[in-house]
Coordinates of C-alpha atoms and ligand atoms in Angstrom, one line a residue:
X18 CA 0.0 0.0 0.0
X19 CA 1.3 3.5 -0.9
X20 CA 1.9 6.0 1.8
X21 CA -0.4 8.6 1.4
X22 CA 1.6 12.0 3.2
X23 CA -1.2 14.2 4.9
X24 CA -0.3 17.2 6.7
X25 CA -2.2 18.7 9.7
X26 CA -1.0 22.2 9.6
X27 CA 1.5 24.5 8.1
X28 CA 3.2 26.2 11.0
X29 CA 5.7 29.1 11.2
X30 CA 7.3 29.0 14.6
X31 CA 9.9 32.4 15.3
X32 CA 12.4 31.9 17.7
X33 CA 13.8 35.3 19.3
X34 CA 17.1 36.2 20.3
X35 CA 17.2 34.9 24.0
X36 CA 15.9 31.6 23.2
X37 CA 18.9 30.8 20.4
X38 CA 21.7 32.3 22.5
X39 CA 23.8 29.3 23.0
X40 CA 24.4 25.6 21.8
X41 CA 22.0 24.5 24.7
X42 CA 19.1 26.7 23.7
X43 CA 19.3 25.6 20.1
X44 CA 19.5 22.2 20.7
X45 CA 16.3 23.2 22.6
X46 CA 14.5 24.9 20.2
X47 CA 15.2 22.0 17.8
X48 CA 13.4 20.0 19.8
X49 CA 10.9 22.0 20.1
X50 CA 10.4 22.1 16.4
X51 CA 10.7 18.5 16.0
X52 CA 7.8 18.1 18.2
X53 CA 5.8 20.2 16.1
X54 CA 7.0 17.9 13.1
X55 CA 6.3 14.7 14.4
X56 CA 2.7 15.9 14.6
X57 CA 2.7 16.0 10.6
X58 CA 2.9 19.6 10.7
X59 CA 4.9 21.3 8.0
X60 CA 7.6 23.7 9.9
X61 CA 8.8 27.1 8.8
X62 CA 11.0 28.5 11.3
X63 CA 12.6 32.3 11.8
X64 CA 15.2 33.2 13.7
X65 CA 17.0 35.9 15.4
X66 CA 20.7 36.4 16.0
X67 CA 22.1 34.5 19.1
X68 CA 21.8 36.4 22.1
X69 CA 23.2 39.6 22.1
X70 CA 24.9 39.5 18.3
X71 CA 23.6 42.3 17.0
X72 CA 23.9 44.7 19.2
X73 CA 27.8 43.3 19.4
X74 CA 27.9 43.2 15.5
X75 CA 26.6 47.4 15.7
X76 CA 29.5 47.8 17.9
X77 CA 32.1 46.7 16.2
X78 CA 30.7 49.0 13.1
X79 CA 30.8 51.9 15.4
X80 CA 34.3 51.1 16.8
X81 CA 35.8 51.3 12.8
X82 CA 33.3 53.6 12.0
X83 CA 31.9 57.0 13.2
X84 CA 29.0 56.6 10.4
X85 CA 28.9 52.6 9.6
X86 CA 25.2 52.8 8.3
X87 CA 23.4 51.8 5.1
X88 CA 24.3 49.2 3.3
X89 CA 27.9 47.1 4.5
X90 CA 26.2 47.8 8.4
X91 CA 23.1 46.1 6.7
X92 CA 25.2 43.1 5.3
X93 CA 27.1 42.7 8.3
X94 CA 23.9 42.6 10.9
X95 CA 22.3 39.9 8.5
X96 CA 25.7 37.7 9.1
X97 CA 23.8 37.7 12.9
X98 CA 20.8 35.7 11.8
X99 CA 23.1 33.2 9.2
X100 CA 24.8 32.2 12.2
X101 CA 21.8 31.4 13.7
X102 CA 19.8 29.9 11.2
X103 CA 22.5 27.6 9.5
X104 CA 23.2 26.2 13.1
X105 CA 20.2 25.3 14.0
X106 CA 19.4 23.1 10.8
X107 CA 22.6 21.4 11.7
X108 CA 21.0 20.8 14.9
X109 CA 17.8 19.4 13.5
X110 CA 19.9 17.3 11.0
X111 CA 21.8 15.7 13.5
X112 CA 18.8 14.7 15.3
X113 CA 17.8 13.1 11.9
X114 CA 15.4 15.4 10.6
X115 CA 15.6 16.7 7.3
X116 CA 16.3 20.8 7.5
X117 CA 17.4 23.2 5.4
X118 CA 18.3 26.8 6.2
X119 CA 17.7 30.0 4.0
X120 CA 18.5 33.2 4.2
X121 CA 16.3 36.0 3.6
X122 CA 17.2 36.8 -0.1
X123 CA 16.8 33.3 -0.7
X124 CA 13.3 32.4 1.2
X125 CA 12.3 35.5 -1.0
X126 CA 11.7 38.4 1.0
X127 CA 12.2 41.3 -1.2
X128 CA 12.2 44.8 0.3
X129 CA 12.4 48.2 -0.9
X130 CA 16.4 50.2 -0.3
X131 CA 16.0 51.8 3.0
X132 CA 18.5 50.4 4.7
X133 CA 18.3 49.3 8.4
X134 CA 14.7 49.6 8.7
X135 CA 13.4 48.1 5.0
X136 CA 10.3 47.3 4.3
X137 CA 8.6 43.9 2.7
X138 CA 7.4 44.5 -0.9
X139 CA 6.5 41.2 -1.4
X140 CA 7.4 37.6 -0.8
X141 CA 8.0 35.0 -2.7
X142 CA 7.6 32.1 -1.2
X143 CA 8.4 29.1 -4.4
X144 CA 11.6 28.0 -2.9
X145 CA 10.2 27.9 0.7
X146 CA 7.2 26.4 -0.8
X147 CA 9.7 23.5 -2.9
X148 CA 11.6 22.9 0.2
X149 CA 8.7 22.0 2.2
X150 CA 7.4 19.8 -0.3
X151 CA 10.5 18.3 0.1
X152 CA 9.6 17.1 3.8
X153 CA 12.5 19.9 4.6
X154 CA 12.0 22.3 8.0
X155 CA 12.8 25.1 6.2
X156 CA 15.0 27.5 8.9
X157 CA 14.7 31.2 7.5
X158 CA 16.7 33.8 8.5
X159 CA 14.9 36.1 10.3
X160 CA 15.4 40.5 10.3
X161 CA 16.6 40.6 6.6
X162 CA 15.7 40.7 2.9
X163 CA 17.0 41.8 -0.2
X164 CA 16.3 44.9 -2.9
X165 CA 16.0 44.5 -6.6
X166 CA 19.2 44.8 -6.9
X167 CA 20.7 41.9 -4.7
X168 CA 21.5 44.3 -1.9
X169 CA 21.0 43.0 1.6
X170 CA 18.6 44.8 3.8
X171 CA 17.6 44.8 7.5
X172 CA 13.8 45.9 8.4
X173 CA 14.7 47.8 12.0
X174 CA 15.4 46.3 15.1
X175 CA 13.2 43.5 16.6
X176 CA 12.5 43.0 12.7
X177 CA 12.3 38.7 12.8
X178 CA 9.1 38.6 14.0
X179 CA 8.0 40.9 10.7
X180 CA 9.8 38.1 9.2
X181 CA 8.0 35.9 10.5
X182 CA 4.3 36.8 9.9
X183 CA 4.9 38.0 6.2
X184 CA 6.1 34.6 5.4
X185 CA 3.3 33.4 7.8
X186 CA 0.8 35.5 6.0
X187 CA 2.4 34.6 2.3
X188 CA 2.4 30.6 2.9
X189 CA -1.4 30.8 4.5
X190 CA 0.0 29.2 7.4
X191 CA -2.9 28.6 10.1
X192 CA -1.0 30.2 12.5
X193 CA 2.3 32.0 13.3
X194 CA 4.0 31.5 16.7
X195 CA 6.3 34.1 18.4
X196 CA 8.8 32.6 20.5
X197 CA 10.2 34.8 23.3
X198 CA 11.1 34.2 26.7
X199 CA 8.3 35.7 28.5
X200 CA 5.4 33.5 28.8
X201 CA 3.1 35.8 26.1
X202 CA 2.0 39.2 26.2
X203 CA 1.4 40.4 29.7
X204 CA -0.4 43.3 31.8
X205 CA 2.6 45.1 31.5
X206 CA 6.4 44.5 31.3
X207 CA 6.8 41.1 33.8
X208 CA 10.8 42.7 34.1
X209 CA 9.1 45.8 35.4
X210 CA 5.8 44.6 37.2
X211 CA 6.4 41.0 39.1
X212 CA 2.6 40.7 39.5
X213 CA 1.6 42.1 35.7
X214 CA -0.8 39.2 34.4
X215 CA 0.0 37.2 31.2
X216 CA -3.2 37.4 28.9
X217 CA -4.8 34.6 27.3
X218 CA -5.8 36.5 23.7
X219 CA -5.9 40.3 23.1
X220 CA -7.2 41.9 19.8
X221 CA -4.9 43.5 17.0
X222 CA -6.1 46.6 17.4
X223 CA -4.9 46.9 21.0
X224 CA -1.8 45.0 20.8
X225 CA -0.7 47.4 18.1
X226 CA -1.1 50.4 20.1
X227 CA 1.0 48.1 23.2
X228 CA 3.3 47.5 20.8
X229 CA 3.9 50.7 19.2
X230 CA 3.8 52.5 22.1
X231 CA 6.7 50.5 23.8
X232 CA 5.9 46.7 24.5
X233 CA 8.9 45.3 22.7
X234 CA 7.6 41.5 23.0
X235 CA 6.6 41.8 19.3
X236 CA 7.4 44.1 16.9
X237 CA 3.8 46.7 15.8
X238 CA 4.7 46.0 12.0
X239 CA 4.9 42.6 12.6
X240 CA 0.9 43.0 14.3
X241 CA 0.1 45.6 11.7
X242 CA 0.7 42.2 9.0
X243 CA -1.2 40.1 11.1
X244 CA -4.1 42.0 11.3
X245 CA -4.3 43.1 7.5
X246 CA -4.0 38.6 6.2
X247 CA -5.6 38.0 9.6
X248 CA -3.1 35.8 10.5
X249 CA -3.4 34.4 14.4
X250 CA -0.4 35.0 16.0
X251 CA 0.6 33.3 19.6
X252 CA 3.3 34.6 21.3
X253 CA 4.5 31.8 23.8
X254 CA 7.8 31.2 25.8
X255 CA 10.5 28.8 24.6
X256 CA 11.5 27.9 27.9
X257 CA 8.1 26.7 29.3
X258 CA 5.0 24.8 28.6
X259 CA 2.5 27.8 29.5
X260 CA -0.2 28.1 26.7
X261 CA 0.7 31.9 25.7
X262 CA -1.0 34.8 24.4
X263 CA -2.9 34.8 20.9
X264 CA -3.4 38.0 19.3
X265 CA -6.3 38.1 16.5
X266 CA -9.0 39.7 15.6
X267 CA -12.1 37.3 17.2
X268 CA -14.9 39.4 18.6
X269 CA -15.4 37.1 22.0
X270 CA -12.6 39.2 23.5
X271 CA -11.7 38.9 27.8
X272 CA -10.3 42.3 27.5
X273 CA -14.0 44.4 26.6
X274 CA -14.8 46.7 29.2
X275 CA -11.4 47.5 30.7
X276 CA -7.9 48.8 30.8
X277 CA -6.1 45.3 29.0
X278 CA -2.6 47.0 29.5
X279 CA 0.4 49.4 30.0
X280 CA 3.2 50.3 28.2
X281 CA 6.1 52.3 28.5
X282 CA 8.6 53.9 26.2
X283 CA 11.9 55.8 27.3
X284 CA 12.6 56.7 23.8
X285 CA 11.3 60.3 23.6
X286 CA 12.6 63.6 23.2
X287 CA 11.1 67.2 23.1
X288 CA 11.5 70.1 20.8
X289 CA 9.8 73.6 21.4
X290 CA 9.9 76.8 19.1
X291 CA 8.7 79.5 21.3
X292 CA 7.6 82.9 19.9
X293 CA 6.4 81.0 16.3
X294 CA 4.0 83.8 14.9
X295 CA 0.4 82.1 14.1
X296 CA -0.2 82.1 10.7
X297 CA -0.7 79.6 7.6
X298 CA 2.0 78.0 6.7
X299 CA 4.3 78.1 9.6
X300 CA 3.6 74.5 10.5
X301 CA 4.3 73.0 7.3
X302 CA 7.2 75.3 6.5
X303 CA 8.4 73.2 10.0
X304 CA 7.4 69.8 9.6
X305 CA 8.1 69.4 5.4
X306 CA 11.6 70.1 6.0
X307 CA 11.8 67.3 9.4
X308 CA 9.8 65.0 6.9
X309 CA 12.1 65.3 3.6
X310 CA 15.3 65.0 6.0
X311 CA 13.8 61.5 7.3
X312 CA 12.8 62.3 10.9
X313 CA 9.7 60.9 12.0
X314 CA 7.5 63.4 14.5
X315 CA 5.2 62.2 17.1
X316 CA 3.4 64.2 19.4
X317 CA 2.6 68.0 18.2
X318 CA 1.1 70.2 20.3
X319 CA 0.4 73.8 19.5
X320 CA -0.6 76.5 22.1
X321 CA -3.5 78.8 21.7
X322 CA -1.8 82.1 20.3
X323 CA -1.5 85.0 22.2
X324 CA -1.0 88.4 20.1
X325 CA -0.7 86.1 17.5
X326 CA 2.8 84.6 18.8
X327 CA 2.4 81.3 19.8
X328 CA 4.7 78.3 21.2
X329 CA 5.0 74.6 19.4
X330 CA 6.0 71.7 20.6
X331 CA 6.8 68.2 19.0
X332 CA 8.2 64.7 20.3
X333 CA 11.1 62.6 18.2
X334 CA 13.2 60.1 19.2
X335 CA 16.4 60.6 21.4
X336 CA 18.8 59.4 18.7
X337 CA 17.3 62.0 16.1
X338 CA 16.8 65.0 18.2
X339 CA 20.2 66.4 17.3
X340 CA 19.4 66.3 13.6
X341 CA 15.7 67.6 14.4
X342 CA 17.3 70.5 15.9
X343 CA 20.1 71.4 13.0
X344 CA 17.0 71.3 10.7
X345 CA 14.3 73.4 12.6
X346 CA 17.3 76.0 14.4
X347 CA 17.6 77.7 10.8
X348 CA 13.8 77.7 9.8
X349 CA 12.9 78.7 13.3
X350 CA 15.4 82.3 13.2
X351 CA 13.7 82.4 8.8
X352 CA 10.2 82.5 10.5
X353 CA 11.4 85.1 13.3
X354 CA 10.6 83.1 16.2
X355 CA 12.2 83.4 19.2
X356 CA 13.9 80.3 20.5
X357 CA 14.6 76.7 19.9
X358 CA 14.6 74.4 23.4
X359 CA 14.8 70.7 24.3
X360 CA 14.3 68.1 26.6
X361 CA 15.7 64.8 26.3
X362 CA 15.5 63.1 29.2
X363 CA 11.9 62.6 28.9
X364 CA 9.2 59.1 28.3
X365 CA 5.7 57.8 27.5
X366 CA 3.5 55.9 29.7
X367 CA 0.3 54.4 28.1
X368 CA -2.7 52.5 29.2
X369 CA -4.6 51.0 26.3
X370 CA -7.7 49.1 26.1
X371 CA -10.5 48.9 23.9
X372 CA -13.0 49.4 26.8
X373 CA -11.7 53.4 27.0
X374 CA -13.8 53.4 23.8
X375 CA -16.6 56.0 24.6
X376 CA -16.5 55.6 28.2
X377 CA -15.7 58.7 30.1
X378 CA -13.3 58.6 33.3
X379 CA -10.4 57.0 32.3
X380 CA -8.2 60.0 31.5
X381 CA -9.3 61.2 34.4
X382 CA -8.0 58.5 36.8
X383 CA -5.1 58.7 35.1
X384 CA -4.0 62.2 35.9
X385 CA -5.1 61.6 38.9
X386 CA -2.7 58.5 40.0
X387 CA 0.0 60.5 38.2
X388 CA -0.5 63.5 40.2
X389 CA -1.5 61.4 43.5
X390 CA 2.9 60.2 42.8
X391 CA 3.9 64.0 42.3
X392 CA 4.4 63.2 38.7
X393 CA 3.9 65.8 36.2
X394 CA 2.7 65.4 32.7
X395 CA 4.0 67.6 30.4
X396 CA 2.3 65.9 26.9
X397 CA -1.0 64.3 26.6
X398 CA -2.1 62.4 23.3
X399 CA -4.5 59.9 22.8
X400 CA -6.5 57.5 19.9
X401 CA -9.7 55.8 20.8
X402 CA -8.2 53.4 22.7
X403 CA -5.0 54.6 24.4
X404 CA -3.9 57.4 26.4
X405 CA -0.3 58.6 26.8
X406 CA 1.3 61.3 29.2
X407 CA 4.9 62.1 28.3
X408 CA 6.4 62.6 31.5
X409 CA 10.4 62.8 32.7
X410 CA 12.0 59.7 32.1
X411 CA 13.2 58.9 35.5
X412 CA 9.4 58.8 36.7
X413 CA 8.4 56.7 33.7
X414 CA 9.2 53.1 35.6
X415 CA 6.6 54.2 38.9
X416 CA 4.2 55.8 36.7
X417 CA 3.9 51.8 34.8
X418 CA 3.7 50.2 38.4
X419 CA 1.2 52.8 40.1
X420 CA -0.9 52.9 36.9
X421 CA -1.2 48.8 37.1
X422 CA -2.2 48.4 40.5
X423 CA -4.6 51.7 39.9
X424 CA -6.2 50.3 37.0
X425 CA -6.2 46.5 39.1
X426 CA -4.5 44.9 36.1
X427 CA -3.2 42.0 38.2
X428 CA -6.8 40.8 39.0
X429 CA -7.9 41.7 36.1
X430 CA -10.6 43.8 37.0
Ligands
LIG3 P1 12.9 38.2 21.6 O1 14.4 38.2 21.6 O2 12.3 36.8 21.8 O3 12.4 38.8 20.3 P2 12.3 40.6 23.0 O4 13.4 40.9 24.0 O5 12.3 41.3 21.8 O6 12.4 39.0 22.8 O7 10.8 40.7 23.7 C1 10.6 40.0 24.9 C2 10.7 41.0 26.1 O8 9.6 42.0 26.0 C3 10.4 40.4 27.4 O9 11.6 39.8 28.0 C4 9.9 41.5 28.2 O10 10.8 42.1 29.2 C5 9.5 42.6 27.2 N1 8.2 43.1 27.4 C6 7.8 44.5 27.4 N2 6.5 44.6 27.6 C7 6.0 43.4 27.6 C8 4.6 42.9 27.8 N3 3.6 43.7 27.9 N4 4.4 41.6 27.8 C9 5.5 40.7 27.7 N5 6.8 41.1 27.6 C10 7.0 42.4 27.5
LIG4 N1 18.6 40.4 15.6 C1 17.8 41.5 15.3 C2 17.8 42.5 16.5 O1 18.4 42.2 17.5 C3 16.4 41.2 14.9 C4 15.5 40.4 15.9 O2 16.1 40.0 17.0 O3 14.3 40.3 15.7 O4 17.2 43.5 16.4
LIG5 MG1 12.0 40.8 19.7

């Protein structure tokens, strides 16, 4: 009688940085994987550099370097996840499975030029798709791809797990797993809160605004894919046997009704132009140039003019406030206004749920707990289901753990 070879699943499993950081730990994760085999599931796996790699590899560019970037710091980060990826199919193969690793120009992941934080154009997923057919675990590289022309590209930091749901989304995989080593997403930061809570599912829609507002256990682009192929994504620890969070978009959410979580970013630094004259124009003759020059602006907040002078402020990151400021100093003295200040010791605290939707109150119990710590808030924004206070960084850590217990996250309340 012929064999007849039925899958159950395709799978894409991801496995982050922590969880391949030594022999051990691979040897680990290819068990892991095997397991998922032997249940006649088809296996795609990503992976990050070992441990701390690419932070060590950035180093090294910077210590020959004073501007390493584009594309041989691009080349050289993607030497992180070869490493990675190539040893761990020797792994599998040793335990007599058949594996193959790829890297991203070869599992197809084509991307536009911007080096060090491209972005997926498209996939294509035939030689991934051969492999498999061969009965291969196919190991991908995870964080990279390649342009049209055959240049190597990285997609930002934490990128592997964008890796990861493209090819997710590209294969139809039924579902793509995240593997970290926290036991999924949780209340809040378990480094920073012992008792935050780990959820059991949470929506897209919220765990992009956790994630893009500073919960690094999975990448926002990589949620913002899932949620346009509605893929299901679980993100689950390598080291346990806990069941993990699953992030889709199914309506019986636990999290209705509530605060689901808090996140915190220390990323964040202020610019204000005091003494702008209020008048059409101003703001783009401001922002164009910030734009064309690369620099991405968050928060802008404009105060009600008096005699027509008026003061604006904006947020950007810390690493790019020295280049906002040599691109708004000149326009700044052009439009006559006074002065150009700026903070950079300053961070975000969040609290996002879906249940904020339409239901007064909740900014209010947050400025109160804030205030209640002698905390001031010196920004405020907010979407329809998140509210953030920029506040001064060394206050940003209390704010996460008074705002949990306030908001009785650990009970979930
Ligand atoms: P990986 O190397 O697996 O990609 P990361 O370090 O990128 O892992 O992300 C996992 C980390 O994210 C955790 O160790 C945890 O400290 C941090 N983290 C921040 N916020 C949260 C949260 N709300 N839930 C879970 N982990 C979080
Ligand atoms: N190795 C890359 C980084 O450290 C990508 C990743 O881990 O997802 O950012
Ligand atoms: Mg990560």
């Amino acid at each position: 009688m012929t064999e007849v070879k039925s899958y159950v699943a395709l799978i894409v499993q991801k496995y982050g940085g922590t969880s391949v950081a030594d022999a051990d730990r691979i040897k680990n994760v290819a068990r892991r994987i095997a397991a998922t085999k032997d249940k006649g599931n088809q296996v795609v796996v990503v992976v990050s550099a070992m441990g701390d790699t690419t932070d060590e590899l950035i180093e090294l560019a910077y210590r020959v370097a004073r501007e390493p970037g584009g594309r041989e710091l691009d080349v050289l980060l993607s030497t992180g996840e070869i490493v990675s990826s190539t040893v761990l199919a020797m792994a599998l193969r040793d335990m007599g499975y058949k594996a193959i690793s790829l890297s991203g120009a070869q599992a197809g992941i084509h991307t536009d030029s911007a080096h060090s934080q491209a972005r997926i154009k498209k996939v294509e997923s035939k030689r991934v798709v051969t492999e498999l057919e061969k009965g291969n675990i196919v190991i991908v590289a995870g964080f990279q791809g390649v342009t049209g022309e055959m240049d190597v590209t990285t997609l930002g930091r934490g990128g592997s797990d964008i890796t990861a749901v493209a090819l997710a989304a590209s294969l139809g995989a039924s579902v793509c797993q995240i593997y970290t080593d926290v036991d999924g997403v949780y209340t809040a930061d378990p480094r920073l809160v012992p008792d935050a809570r780990p959820l059991v599912e949470i929506s897209y829609e919220e765990m992009l605004e956790l994630a893009t507002y500073g919960a690094k256990v999975i990448h926002s682009r990589a949620v913002e894919l899932g949620e346009l192929y509605d893929m299901p994504i679980l993100v689950v620890s390598s080291f346990t046997q806990n069941t993990g969070t699953l992030i889709h978009g199914g309506a019986s959410m636990e999290v209705r009704n509530k605060v689901v979580g808090i996140a915190r970013d220390l990323d964040v630094a202020k610019i204000t132009i005091v003494g702008v004259p209020d008048r059409p124009g101003i703001a783009a003759a401001i922002f164009q140039p910030l734009a064309e020059a690369g620099i991405s602006v968050d928060t802008i907040v404009q105060n009600a003019s008096i005699d027509n002078i008026t003061d604006l402020t904006f947020t950007v990151t810390k690493g790019d406030l020295a280049g906002a400021m040599r691109v708004v100093e000149p326009i700044a003295k052009l439009i006559e206004a006074r002065e150009c200040v700026s903070d950079s010791r300053l961070g975000k605290v969040s609290i996002i749920g879906t249940g904020m939707q339409n239901t007064p109150g909740y900014a209010a119990r947050m400025f109160e707990v804030l205030s209640g710590q002698g905390i001031n808030i010196q920004l405020i924004t907010t979407s329809e289901i998140r509210i953030t206070c920029i506040i001064d960084e060394a206050r940003v850590e209390d704010a996460v753990r008074v705002l949990h217990r306030a908001f009785k996250l650990e009970t979930g309340q």
